[in-house]
Coordinates of C-alpha atoms in Angstrom, one line a residue:
Chain L
X1 CA 83.6 112.1 -120.1
X2 CA 86.1 114.0 -121.4
X3 CA 87.7 114.3 -124.9
X4 CA 87.1 117.7 -125.9
X5 CA 90.2 118.7 -128.4
X6 CA 92.3 115.7 -130.8
X7 CA 95.8 116.0 -130.0
X8 CA 97.9 115.8 -133.6
X9 CA 100.7 113.4 -132.8
X10 CA 102.5 116.3 -134.5
X11 CA 102.1 119.3 -131.8
X12 CA 102.2 116.9 -128.9
X13 CA 105.8 116.0 -130.1
X14 CA 106.6 119.5 -130.3
X15 CA 105.3 120.2 -127.1
X16 CA 106.5 117.6 -124.9
X17 CA 110.2 118.8 -126.8
X18 CA 110.0 121.5 -123.6
X19 CA 109.9 118.3 -121.3
X20 CA 111.9 116.2 -119.5
X21 CA 109.8 113.0 -119.4
X22 CA 111.5 110.5 -121.8
X23 CA 110.2 109.7 -125.5
X24 CA 107.1 109.2 -125.9
X25 CA 105.5 105.8 -126.5
X26 CA 101.9 105.6 -125.8
X27 CA 98.9 108.6 -126.0
X28 CA 95.8 108.2 -125.4
X29 CA 93.1 110.3 -125.2
X30 CA 90.2 108.8 -121.4
X31 CA 87.2 109.5 -120.6
X32 CA 88.2 111.8 -116.8
X33 CA 86.7 114.6 -115.5
X34 CA 83.9 115.9 -118.1
X35 CA 85.9 119.5 -118.3
X36 CA 88.9 119.5 -119.8
X37 CA 90.9 116.8 -122.0
X38 CA 93.0 114.6 -120.5
X39 CA 95.8 112.2 -121.8
X40 CA 97.2 108.9 -120.5
X41 CA 100.7 109.8 -121.5
X42 CA 103.1 106.9 -121.8
X43 CA 106.8 107.4 -121.6
X44 CA 110.6 106.1 -121.1
X45 CA 110.4 107.4 -117.9
X46 CA 106.8 107.1 -116.3
X47 CA 103.4 107.4 -116.9
X48 CA 101.8 110.6 -116.8
X49 CA 98.3 112.4 -117.7
X50 CA 98.6 115.5 -120.0
X51 CA 95.6 118.3 -119.1
X52 CA 93.6 120.9 -122.1
X53 CA 91.7 123.2 -120.0
X54 CA 89.1 124.0 -121.6
X55 CA 86.1 126.7 -121.5
X56 CA 84.9 125.9 -117.9
X57 CA 88.2 126.2 -115.7
X58 CA 89.5 130.4 -116.2
X59 CA 93.2 130.3 -117.0
X60 CA 93.7 132.7 -114.1
X61 CA 93.2 130.0 -112.3
X62 CA 95.3 127.6 -113.0
X63 CA 98.5 129.3 -111.4
X64 CA 96.3 128.9 -108.5
X65 CA 95.1 124.8 -109.1
X66 CA 98.9 123.7 -110.2
X67 CA 100.6 125.6 -107.2
X68 CA 98.1 123.9 -104.5
X69 CA 99.0 120.5 -106.4
X70 CA 102.9 120.9 -106.1
X71 CA 102.6 122.1 -102.4
X72 CA 100.5 118.8 -101.8
X73 CA 103.0 117.0 -103.6
X74 CA 106.0 118.8 -101.7
X75 CA 104.5 117.5 -98.5
X76 CA 103.7 114.7 -98.9
X77 CA 99.5 114.8 -99.7
X78 CA 98.4 111.3 -102.9
X79 CA 97.2 113.1 -105.9
X80 CA 98.4 114.2 -109.1
X81 CA 101.9 116.4 -108.6
X82 CA 102.3 118.9 -111.7
X83 CA 105.4 118.0 -114.1
X84 CA 107.7 121.2 -114.8
X85 CA 109.2 122.2 -117.8
X86 CA 112.6 121.8 -118.9
X87 CA 112.1 126.1 -117.8
X88 CA 110.3 126.1 -114.8
X89 CA 106.9 126.7 -115.4
X90 CA 103.9 124.0 -114.8
X91 CA 102.0 125.5 -117.5
X92 CA 102.8 125.2 -121.0
X93 CA 100.6 125.0 -124.0
X94 CA 99.4 122.7 -126.6
X95 CA 96.6 122.9 -129.5
X96 CA 95.7 126.9 -128.6
X97 CA 94.5 125.5 -124.8
X98 CA 96.5 125.9 -121.7
X99 CA 98.1 122.2 -120.4
X100 CA 99.5 120.8 -118.2
X101 CA 101.2 116.9 -117.2
X102 CA 100.8 115.7 -114.5
X103 CA 101.7 112.4 -113.0
X104 CA 99.6 109.4 -112.6
X105 CA 98.1 109.0 -109.1
X106 CA 97.5 105.1 -109.4
X107 CA 93.9 103.7 -107.8
X108 CA 90.7 103.5 -108.7
X109 CA 86.9 105.5 -107.9
X110 CA 84.3 103.5 -105.9
X111 CA 80.2 103.3 -106.8
X112 CA 79.7 102.3 -103.9
X113 CA 82.0 102.9 -101.0
X114 CA 81.5 100.8 -97.6
X115 CA 82.2 102.9 -94.0
X116 CA 85.8 102.1 -94.9
X117 CA 86.1 103.3 -97.5
X118 CA 84.1 106.9 -95.8
X119 CA 86.5 106.7 -93.1
X120 CA 90.0 106.8 -95.2
X121 CA 88.2 110.1 -97.9
X122 CA 87.9 111.1 -94.1
X123 CA 91.6 111.2 -92.4
X124 CA 92.6 112.0 -96.2
X125 CA 90.0 114.9 -96.2
X126 CA 91.6 116.3 -92.7
X127 CA 94.8 115.6 -94.1
X128 CA 94.6 117.4 -97.2
X129 CA 92.9 120.3 -94.8
X130 CA 96.6 120.6 -92.7
X131 CA 98.5 119.9 -95.5
X132 CA 97.8 123.4 -97.4
X133 CA 97.8 125.3 -94.6
X134 CA 100.5 127.3 -95.4
X135 CA 99.7 127.4 -98.6
X136 CA 100.3 131.7 -99.4
X137 CA 98.2 131.3 -103.0
X138 CA 94.4 132.4 -102.2
X139 CA 90.7 131.6 -104.0
X140 CA 87.6 132.9 -103.9
X141 CA 85.0 130.5 -103.4
X142 CA 83.4 130.7 -107.5
X143 CA 80.4 129.0 -105.5
X144 CA 80.3 129.9 -102.3
X145 CA 76.7 130.7 -100.0
X146 CA 76.9 134.2 -101.5
X147 CA 76.9 132.7 -105.2
X148 CA 74.0 130.5 -104.4
X149 CA 70.9 134.1 -104.2
X150 CA 71.5 135.3 -108.4
X151 CA 72.8 131.4 -109.3
X152 CA 68.8 130.5 -108.1
X153 CA 67.1 133.4 -109.5
X154 CA 68.6 132.8 -113.0
X155 CA 66.3 129.4 -112.7
X156 CA 64.0 130.2 -109.7
X157 CA 60.6 130.8 -112.4
X158 CA 61.8 127.3 -114.6
X159 CA 62.3 125.8 -111.1
X160 CA 58.9 124.4 -110.0
X161 CA 58.6 123.4 -113.5
X162 CA 60.9 120.7 -112.9
X163 CA 60.4 119.8 -108.9
X164 CA 56.6 121.5 -107.6
X165 CA 57.3 123.9 -104.6
X166 CA 60.8 124.0 -105.1
X167 CA 61.0 127.7 -105.8
X168 CA 59.9 128.8 -102.1
X169 CA 61.9 126.1 -100.2
X170 CA 64.3 127.6 -101.8
X171 CA 64.0 131.0 -101.1
X172 CA 63.7 130.4 -97.2
X173 CA 66.3 128.6 -97.4
X174 CA 68.1 131.2 -98.8
X175 CA 67.1 133.6 -96.2
X176 CA 67.7 131.0 -93.7
X177 CA 71.3 130.2 -94.7
X178 CA 72.4 134.0 -95.4
X179 CA 71.0 134.4 -91.5
X180 CA 72.8 132.1 -90.1
X181 CA 75.9 131.1 -91.5
X182 CA 78.3 130.9 -89.6
X183 CA 81.0 133.1 -91.0
X184 CA 83.8 132.9 -87.7
X185 CA 84.5 129.0 -88.4
X186 CA 88.4 128.1 -89.3
X187 CA 88.8 128.3 -93.2
X188 CA 91.7 126.5 -95.3
X189 CA 91.9 125.0 -99.0
X190 CA 89.1 122.5 -99.4
X191 CA 89.0 120.3 -102.6
X192 CA 85.3 121.1 -102.6
X193 CA 83.7 118.8 -104.6
X194 CA 85.7 115.3 -103.2
X195 CA 82.9 113.2 -104.6
X196 CA 82.9 109.1 -104.6
X197 CA 84.1 110.0 -108.8
X198 CA 87.7 111.6 -107.4
X199 CA 89.1 109.6 -104.8
X200 CA 91.2 106.7 -105.0
X201 CA 91.1 103.4 -102.8
X202 CA 93.7 100.1 -104.0
X203 CA 92.2 97.2 -102.6
X204 CA 90.1 99.1 -99.2
X205 CA 93.7 102.0 -98.7
X206 CA 92.8 105.7 -100.4
X207 CA 95.1 106.3 -102.9
X208 CA 94.6 109.8 -103.0
X209 CA 92.2 112.7 -104.8
X210 CA 92.2 114.2 -107.5
X211 CA 90.2 116.9 -109.5
X212 CA 91.2 119.9 -107.3
X213 CA 89.3 122.3 -110.4
X214 CA 86.6 123.3 -106.9
X215 CA 89.0 124.1 -104.7
X216 CA 89.1 127.4 -102.6
X217 CA 89.2 129.4 -99.6
X218 CA 86.7 128.5 -97.6
X219 CA 85.6 127.4 -94.2
X220 CA 86.7 123.5 -93.3
X221 CA 84.4 122.2 -92.3
X222 CA 82.0 122.6 -95.7
X223 CA 84.3 120.3 -97.1
X224 CA 82.7 117.9 -94.7
X225 CA 79.7 119.0 -95.1
X226 CA 80.8 118.4 -98.5
X227 CA 81.3 114.9 -98.2
X228 CA 78.3 114.0 -96.1
X229 CA 76.1 114.9 -98.9
X230 CA 78.5 113.0 -101.7
X231 CA 79.6 109.8 -99.5
X232 CA 76.4 108.6 -97.2
X233 CA 73.7 109.0 -98.6
X234 CA 72.5 105.1 -100.4
X235 CA 71.1 105.5 -104.1
X236 CA 67.4 105.0 -102.8
X237 CA 68.0 108.3 -100.6
X238 CA 68.5 106.7 -97.5
X239 CA 70.9 108.6 -94.8
X240 CA 73.7 105.9 -93.9
X241 CA 74.6 106.7 -90.6
X242 CA 76.9 104.3 -90.4
X243 CA 78.9 106.5 -93.2
X244 CA 78.9 109.5 -91.6
X245 CA 80.5 108.7 -88.1
X246 CA 83.5 106.8 -89.9
X247 CA 84.5 109.8 -92.6
X248 CA 83.0 112.1 -89.6
X249 CA 85.4 110.6 -87.0
X250 CA 88.0 109.4 -90.2
X251 CA 88.5 113.5 -90.1
X252 CA 88.7 114.1 -86.7
X253 CA 90.8 111.6 -86.0
X254 CA 93.5 113.9 -87.7
X255 CA 92.0 117.3 -87.4
X256 CA 89.9 117.8 -83.7
X257 CA 87.0 119.3 -85.0
X258 CA 86.3 122.2 -82.8
X259 CA 82.5 122.2 -80.9
X260 CA 81.0 125.8 -83.4
X261 CA 82.5 123.3 -86.1
X262 CA 80.7 120.2 -85.1
X263 CA 77.5 122.1 -84.2
X264 CA 77.6 123.4 -87.3
X265 CA 77.0 120.4 -89.6
X266 CA 73.4 120.6 -90.3
X267 CA 73.1 124.2 -91.4
X268 CA 76.6 123.6 -93.8
X269 CA 75.8 120.2 -94.7
X270 CA 72.0 122.6 -95.4
X271 CA 73.9 124.5 -97.6
X272 CA 76.1 121.8 -99.2
X273 CA 73.7 120.4 -100.9
X274 CA 71.8 123.4 -101.9
X275 CA 75.0 123.9 -103.5
X276 CA 74.4 120.7 -105.5
X277 CA 71.1 121.2 -105.9
X278 CA 71.0 124.6 -107.9
X279 CA 74.0 124.4 -110.1
X280 CA 72.4 120.8 -111.1
X281 CA 69.1 122.8 -111.7
X282 CA 71.4 125.1 -113.9
X283 CA 72.5 123.1 -116.1
X284 CA 69.3 120.6 -116.0
X285 CA 67.6 124.0 -117.2
X286 CA 70.5 124.5 -120.1
X287 CA 71.4 121.3 -121.6
X288 CA 72.7 121.5 -125.1
X289 CA 71.1 119.8 -127.5
X290 CA 72.5 117.1 -128.6
X291 CA 75.2 117.5 -125.7
X292 CA 77.6 114.7 -125.0
X293 CA 77.4 115.1 -121.8
X294 CA 73.8 114.1 -119.5
X295 CA 73.3 116.6 -117.4
X296 CA 72.4 115.8 -113.1
X297 CA 69.2 115.6 -111.4
X298 CA 69.0 118.2 -109.1
X299 CA 66.3 116.6 -107.4
X300 CA 67.8 114.1 -105.4
X301 CA 70.3 116.8 -103.8
X302 CA 67.1 118.7 -102.9
X303 CA 65.3 115.0 -101.0
X304 CA 69.0 115.8 -99.2
X305 CA 68.5 119.4 -98.6
X306 CA 64.8 118.0 -97.0
X307 CA 67.0 115.4 -94.9
X308 CA 69.3 118.1 -93.5
X309 CA 66.0 119.9 -92.7
X310 CA 65.1 117.2 -90.7
X311 CA 68.6 117.3 -88.4
X312 CA 68.2 118.1 -85.3
X313 CA 71.5 117.0 -83.5
X314 CA 75.0 116.7 -85.4
X315 CA 74.6 113.7 -83.1
X316 CA 72.5 112.6 -86.1
X317 CA 75.4 112.4 -88.5
X318 CA 77.4 110.2 -85.5
X319 CA 79.5 112.6 -84.3
X320 CA 78.9 114.1 -80.4
X321 CA 79.9 116.7 -79.4
X322 CA 83.8 116.4 -77.0
X323 CA 82.9 118.5 -73.4
Chain C
X1 CA 84.8 107.8 -129.4
X2 CA 83.6 104.9 -126.8
X3 CA 83.2 104.3 -123.7
X4 CA 79.8 103.1 -123.7
X5 CA 79.6 100.3 -120.8
X6 CA 80.3 102.0 -116.8
X7 CA 82.2 99.1 -115.7
X8 CA 81.7 98.9 -111.4
X9 CA 84.9 98.9 -110.2
X10 CA 83.3 96.0 -107.6
X11 CA 82.6 94.4 -110.8
X12 CA 85.2 94.4 -111.8
X13 CA 87.6 92.6 -108.4
X14 CA 85.3 90.0 -109.6
X15 CA 86.2 90.1 -112.9
X16 CA 89.8 90.2 -112.4
X17 CA 89.6 87.6 -109.8
X18 CA 89.2 84.6 -113.2
X19 CA 92.6 86.0 -114.7
X20 CA 96.9 86.1 -112.9
X21 CA 97.9 89.6 -114.1
X22 CA 98.2 91.2 -110.3
X23 CA 96.6 92.8 -108.0
X24 CA 94.9 96.2 -109.8
X25 CA 96.3 100.3 -109.5
X26 CA 94.2 101.8 -111.9
X27 CA 91.3 101.4 -115.6
X28 CA 91.1 104.6 -116.8
X29 CA 87.8 104.2 -120.0
X30 CA 89.7 106.0 -122.9
X31 CA 88.7 107.1 -126.0
X32 CA 89.3 104.5 -128.5
X33 CA 87.4 103.0 -130.7
X34 CA 83.8 103.1 -131.9
X35 CA 82.5 99.5 -131.6
X36 CA 83.8 98.9 -128.4
X37 CA 83.6 100.6 -124.9
X38 CA 87.5 99.9 -123.5
X39 CA 89.5 100.8 -120.3
X40 CA 93.5 100.7 -119.5
X41 CA 94.5 99.2 -116.9
X42 CA 97.1 98.6 -115.0
X43 CA 98.3 96.1 -112.6
X44 CA 101.3 95.4 -110.6
X45 CA 101.8 92.9 -114.0
X46 CA 101.3 95.6 -116.0
X47 CA 99.1 97.4 -118.6
X48 CA 96.8 96.1 -120.3
X49 CA 93.5 97.2 -122.4
X50 CA 90.0 95.5 -120.8
X51 CA 88.2 95.2 -123.8
X52 CA 83.7 95.3 -123.6
X53 CA 82.0 94.7 -127.0
X54 CA 78.9 96.3 -127.7
X55 CA 76.5 95.4 -130.0
X56 CA 78.3 95.8 -132.9
X57 CA 80.7 93.7 -132.8
X58 CA 79.1 90.2 -132.9
X59 CA 80.1 87.5 -130.7
X60 CA 80.3 84.6 -132.5
X61 CA 83.3 86.4 -134.1
X62 CA 85.1 87.0 -131.0
X63 CA 87.2 83.4 -131.0
X64 CA 87.9 84.5 -134.4
X65 CA 89.2 87.3 -133.8
X66 CA 90.9 86.5 -130.8
X67 CA 91.9 84.0 -131.5
X68 CA 94.2 86.0 -134.4
X69 CA 95.2 87.7 -132.2
X70 CA 96.9 84.7 -130.3
X71 CA 98.2 83.9 -133.3
X72 CA 99.8 86.6 -134.1
X73 CA 102.0 87.3 -130.8
X74 CA 102.8 83.5 -131.4
X75 CA 104.6 84.5 -134.9
X76 CA 106.1 87.5 -133.3
X77 CA 103.1 90.4 -135.6
X78 CA 103.4 92.7 -133.3
X79 CA 99.5 93.6 -132.2
X80 CA 98.3 93.7 -129.2
X81 CA 97.8 90.5 -127.7
X82 CA 95.2 88.1 -125.7
X83 CA 95.1 86.8 -122.1
X84 CA 93.5 84.0 -120.9
X85 CA 92.0 83.2 -117.5
X86 CA 93.5 81.3 -115.4
X87 CA 91.2 78.7 -117.5
X88 CA 92.3 79.3 -120.7
X89 CA 89.8 80.8 -121.7
X90 CA 90.8 84.0 -124.4
X91 CA 86.6 84.9 -123.4
X92 CA 85.0 86.3 -119.8
X93 CA 81.5 88.1 -119.2
X94 CA 82.3 91.4 -117.8
X95 CA 78.6 93.7 -116.4
X96 CA 76.3 91.5 -119.0
X97 CA 78.5 91.7 -121.8
X98 CA 81.0 89.6 -124.0
X99 CA 84.5 90.6 -122.7
X100 CA 88.5 90.0 -122.4
X101 CA 91.3 91.5 -121.7
X102 CA 94.5 92.2 -124.5
X103 CA 98.2 93.2 -123.2
X104 CA 98.6 96.7 -124.0
X105 CA 100.8 97.9 -126.8
X106 CA 102.7 101.3 -127.3
X107 CA 102.8 103.2 -129.9
X108 CA 100.7 106.3 -131.4
X109 CA 98.9 106.4 -134.2
X110 CA 99.5 109.0 -137.3
X111 CA 97.9 112.2 -138.5
X112 CA 100.1 112.9 -141.1
X113 CA 101.5 109.8 -142.6
X114 CA 104.8 110.2 -143.7
X115 CA 105.7 108.6 -147.0
X116 CA 108.5 106.5 -144.5
X117 CA 105.1 105.8 -143.0
X118 CA 103.4 104.2 -145.6
X119 CA 106.7 102.0 -146.0
X120 CA 105.9 101.4 -142.6
X121 CA 102.7 100.0 -143.6
X122 CA 103.0 97.9 -146.8
X123 CA 105.7 96.4 -144.9
X124 CA 103.5 95.6 -141.6
X125 CA 101.0 94.9 -143.6
X126 CA 102.8 91.7 -146.1
X127 CA 104.3 90.5 -142.0
X128 CA 100.6 90.5 -141.1
X129 CA 99.4 88.1 -144.6
X130 CA 102.3 85.3 -144.0
X131 CA 102.1 85.6 -140.2
X132 CA 98.7 84.6 -140.8
X133 CA 99.1 82.0 -143.7
X134 CA 99.1 79.2 -141.5
X135 CA 95.5 80.5 -139.0
X136 CA 93.4 77.7 -139.5
X137 CA 89.9 79.7 -137.9
X138 CA 87.9 81.2 -141.7
X139 CA 85.4 83.9 -140.7
X140 CA 83.3 86.0 -144.6
X141 CA 83.6 89.3 -145.6
X142 CA 81.0 90.8 -144.6
X143 CA 81.7 93.8 -146.4
X144 CA 83.2 92.5 -149.1
X145 CA 81.7 92.5 -152.6
X146 CA 78.6 90.5 -152.4
X147 CA 77.4 92.9 -149.8
X148 CA 77.8 95.9 -152.2
X149 CA 74.3 96.1 -153.6
X150 CA 72.4 95.4 -150.8
X151 CA 73.6 97.8 -148.8
X152 CA 73.6 100.6 -151.4
X153 CA 69.4 99.3 -152.3
X154 CA 69.3 100.8 -148.7
X155 CA 70.3 104.0 -149.1
X156 CA 70.1 104.4 -153.0
X157 CA 66.5 106.6 -153.0
X158 CA 68.5 108.9 -150.6
X159 CA 71.6 109.1 -152.3
X160 CA 71.6 111.5 -154.8
X161 CA 70.3 114.2 -151.8
X162 CA 73.6 113.2 -150.1
X163 CA 76.2 113.4 -153.5
X164 CA 74.0 114.5 -157.1
X165 CA 74.8 112.3 -159.0
X166 CA 76.2 109.6 -156.8
X167 CA 72.9 106.9 -157.5
X168 CA 73.7 106.3 -161.2
X169 CA 77.8 106.4 -161.0
X170 CA 77.4 103.9 -158.1
X171 CA 74.6 101.3 -159.9
X172 CA 77.3 101.3 -162.7
X173 CA 80.3 100.4 -160.7
X174 CA 78.4 98.4 -158.8
X175 CA 77.8 96.1 -162.3
X176 CA 80.6 96.6 -164.1
X177 CA 83.0 95.1 -160.6
X178 CA 80.9 92.3 -160.8
X179 CA 81.6 91.2 -163.8
X180 CA 85.0 92.4 -163.8
X181 CA 86.4 91.1 -159.8
X182 CA 89.5 89.7 -159.6
X183 CA 88.5 87.0 -157.7
X184 CA 91.3 84.1 -158.1
X185 CA 94.2 86.4 -156.4
X186 CA 95.8 84.7 -153.6
X187 CA 93.4 84.7 -150.3
X188 CA 94.5 84.9 -146.9
X189 CA 93.4 87.1 -143.4
X190 CA 93.5 90.2 -144.2
X191 CA 93.3 93.7 -141.6
X192 CA 90.8 95.1 -144.1
X193 CA 90.1 98.5 -142.1
X194 CA 94.2 99.5 -141.6
X195 CA 93.6 103.5 -141.6
X196 CA 96.1 105.0 -139.9
X197 CA 94.5 105.3 -136.4
X198 CA 94.9 101.3 -136.6
X199 CA 98.6 101.5 -137.0
X200 CA 101.2 102.4 -134.6
X201 CA 104.6 104.2 -134.5
X202 CA 107.2 104.8 -131.9
X203 CA 108.6 108.0 -134.1
X204 CA 109.0 106.6 -137.3
X205 CA 108.4 103.2 -136.6
X206 CA 106.4 100.8 -136.8
X207 CA 104.6 98.9 -133.6
X208 CA 102.0 97.7 -134.1
X209 CA 98.1 97.2 -135.2
X210 CA 95.7 97.3 -133.6
X211 CA 91.7 96.9 -134.2
X212 CA 91.3 93.7 -135.8
X213 CA 87.1 93.9 -136.3
X214 CA 87.2 93.4 -139.7
X215 CA 89.6 91.3 -140.4
X216 CA 88.2 88.4 -142.7
X217 CA 89.3 85.9 -145.6
X218 CA 89.9 87.8 -148.9
X219 CA 91.7 88.3 -151.5
X220 CA 95.1 89.4 -150.4
X221 CA 95.7 92.7 -152.8
X222 CA 92.1 94.4 -151.1
X223 CA 94.2 95.0 -147.7
X224 CA 96.1 96.9 -150.4
X225 CA 93.3 98.8 -152.0
X226 CA 92.3 99.2 -148.8
X227 CA 95.9 101.5 -147.8
X228 CA 96.6 103.1 -150.5
X229 CA 92.9 104.9 -149.7
X230 CA 93.3 105.0 -146.1
X231 CA 97.0 106.3 -146.5
X232 CA 97.6 107.4 -150.0
X233 CA 95.6 111.3 -150.1
X234 CA 95.8 114.8 -149.6
X235 CA 93.3 116.7 -146.6
X236 CA 93.0 118.3 -150.1
X237 CA 91.4 114.9 -151.7
X238 CA 94.7 114.3 -154.0
X239 CA 96.7 111.5 -154.4
X240 CA 100.8 111.1 -153.5
X241 CA 101.6 108.5 -156.0
X242 CA 104.7 108.9 -153.6
X243 CA 103.0 107.6 -150.7
X244 CA 101.4 105.3 -152.6
X245 CA 104.7 103.6 -154.1
X246 CA 106.6 103.1 -150.8
X247 CA 103.6 101.9 -149.2
X248 CA 103.5 99.1 -152.3
X249 CA 107.0 98.7 -152.0
X250 CA 107.6 98.5 -148.5
X251 CA 104.7 95.5 -149.0
X252 CA 106.5 94.3 -152.1
X253 CA 109.9 94.1 -150.5
X254 CA 108.6 91.4 -147.6
X255 CA 105.5 89.9 -149.9
X256 CA 106.2 90.1 -153.7
X257 CA 103.3 90.1 -154.9
X258 CA 102.6 88.4 -158.0
X259 CA 101.7 90.0 -162.2
X260 CA 97.8 89.4 -161.9
X261 CA 97.7 90.8 -158.0
X262 CA 99.6 94.2 -159.0
X263 CA 97.0 94.7 -162.6
X264 CA 94.0 94.7 -160.6
X265 CA 95.8 97.0 -157.5
X266 CA 92.6 99.6 -160.2
X267 CA 89.9 97.7 -159.6
X268 CA 90.8 96.3 -156.2
X269 CA 91.1 100.2 -155.0
X270 CA 87.7 101.1 -156.4
X271 CA 86.2 98.8 -155.2
X272 CA 87.8 100.3 -151.6
X273 CA 86.8 103.5 -152.0
X274 CA 83.5 102.3 -152.9
X275 CA 82.9 99.5 -150.0
X276 CA 83.6 101.9 -148.0
X277 CA 82.1 105.5 -149.5
X278 CA 79.2 102.7 -149.1
X279 CA 79.3 101.5 -145.4
X280 CA 79.8 105.8 -144.4
X281 CA 76.3 106.4 -146.6
X282 CA 74.5 104.4 -144.9
X283 CA 75.5 105.9 -141.0
X284 CA 75.3 109.4 -142.7
X285 CA 71.6 108.2 -143.9
X286 CA 71.5 107.0 -140.6
X287 CA 72.8 109.0 -138.1
X288 CA 70.0 108.8 -134.2
X289 CA 69.6 112.4 -132.8
X290 CA 72.4 113.2 -129.9
X291 CA 74.1 110.5 -131.7
X292 CA 77.9 109.8 -129.1
X293 CA 79.4 109.9 -132.3
X294 CA 79.6 111.6 -135.1
X295 CA 79.7 110.2 -138.7
X296 CA 81.9 110.7 -141.6
X297 CA 81.0 112.2 -144.3
X298 CA 81.2 110.1 -147.2
X299 CA 82.3 112.7 -150.5
X300 CA 85.8 112.2 -149.9
X301 CA 85.3 107.9 -150.5
X302 CA 83.4 108.6 -153.8
X303 CA 85.6 111.5 -154.9
X304 CA 88.8 108.3 -153.9
X305 CA 86.8 106.1 -155.9
X306 CA 86.5 108.8 -159.5
X307 CA 90.0 108.8 -158.6
X308 CA 90.6 105.6 -159.0
X309 CA 88.0 105.3 -162.3
X310 CA 90.2 107.2 -164.2
X311 CA 93.4 105.4 -164.3
X312 CA 94.8 103.4 -166.0
X313 CA 97.8 101.4 -165.3
X314 CA 99.3 100.3 -161.9
X315 CA 102.2 102.3 -162.7
X316 CA 100.5 105.3 -161.4
X317 CA 100.1 103.7 -157.7
X318 CA 104.1 103.9 -158.3
X319 CA 104.6 100.1 -158.3
X320 CA 105.2 98.5 -162.1
X321 CA 105.5 94.7 -163.7
X322 CA 108.7 93.3 -163.5
X323 CA 109.0 90.5 -165.8

């Protein structure tokens, strides 16, 4: 739930004078994303989203994020498109914060993905990976495998109090992942946070992706592994192989996977489950009093990690090795 | 900051099947109002606001509120217009709550009203009072003069801890108001909560009023008294007579005030200041831990009450008796 910064109508008027988007008709704070303040603007020129970047987004990363969205738009990939100021800048300042305007993307996120939704997400993810092949900027994955051990070190002492047995299991997992991580798979720009909240549909058809603030250069198949975790487990924790098959086949239909990528899926899925388990554990142990945002429970991702540990073949994700 | 109820995309689809507003393109939770959950809907038919009524709005009052908005729309008064379901009902149910759809009203609220804004608000308020003369439903003012003593009784013991000297002063004020309240002035439907948040402008021109959930049958001039409190004091507590003159003259240009109404303004303004001071005191003393909404400080309205106590003539509000 966002809107941390209240924007004064007079300040907004001054800010918008730098843009050529028509006369302002309406500005509503919207509850989207948890990192930034977002306003839906209606002008005589259309509908837009105004984002004020709060402290969790590093200002130095904004050219990468906004450049990536502009690149996607130029390639016809459906995502919010940055609107340049009259002077050409994509980034501006409002209420002492970095701020940008993007076009409004129609669509609704789904809380109960069907296999059809999963197939659409897989297809869209492959298209994102293809559309960004020639994106020139780079951003390291700040939450990639090398970050997991230090991240866990800060919470390890309290881990067993949250989930009994967690500390030893995560320590073992980190050792295994460090040894076996497939660092030579094809890489490129990944979304890295493609949860159902960040995918819009109109009816059953994908209308686009939003919230690229974790996007980075990383193994492309790791993005699929994140989606397997985010889209293919039921509320009761059960893995749904029909959804996983739809997702992986949807992806592979647009960007065929190499044997090495398919073979690596179980270990990548373990890594992805661990990454979300660790960041949630970190936030869970550091909830500020009077927090506006309820932290997410790390336990479901710990259970997903256990599931992936038992997987013996990528066929269990519904994808067969072609050869 | 609202959005208390998270609406599932599947539930929304079922709900919207009862309406003839086109295909759903987008639904965003918006931070508007503190009483209800609000979503901005975009469909192939236009833009709408979906409201889910949370516990602070009494279900039995909804026909009055929605009927009033429909009546205003029929009279050409600018406010959100309820959208009927295919079966004609203005009220429906979603996620176990009463829910309604209204049209989207363009405009932006101002945080720093100018005299021009105040003149527009006065004019609009008079037009609301005229447009609702023949509205057939009635709703008593649950926060009218007869409610103030019982409301204060529940907080009186703690009042001096919030504002030293408050208890004795409010007791005296309640005695005086009960004796002197001008109960025979012209009455009708009032907005009763016309703060700057609830008034939209496009540029300098009024575009309409929103949030009618305190509307009720009451002395019409009491609505002006509320606006004098809500629009005509500066952040430092100083009364701005230029704004008050603009507001009262803007009103009187559309609906001339009787001598009795003008004469009563100082006492009505005391009552209005006390009403907001008392409800804020009540909420201030009962903040739930982990509250999402910061309660408003009663002190500024206590200071406004002191100001009105020193007023000797309606001329101090910028309005002269005509005769």
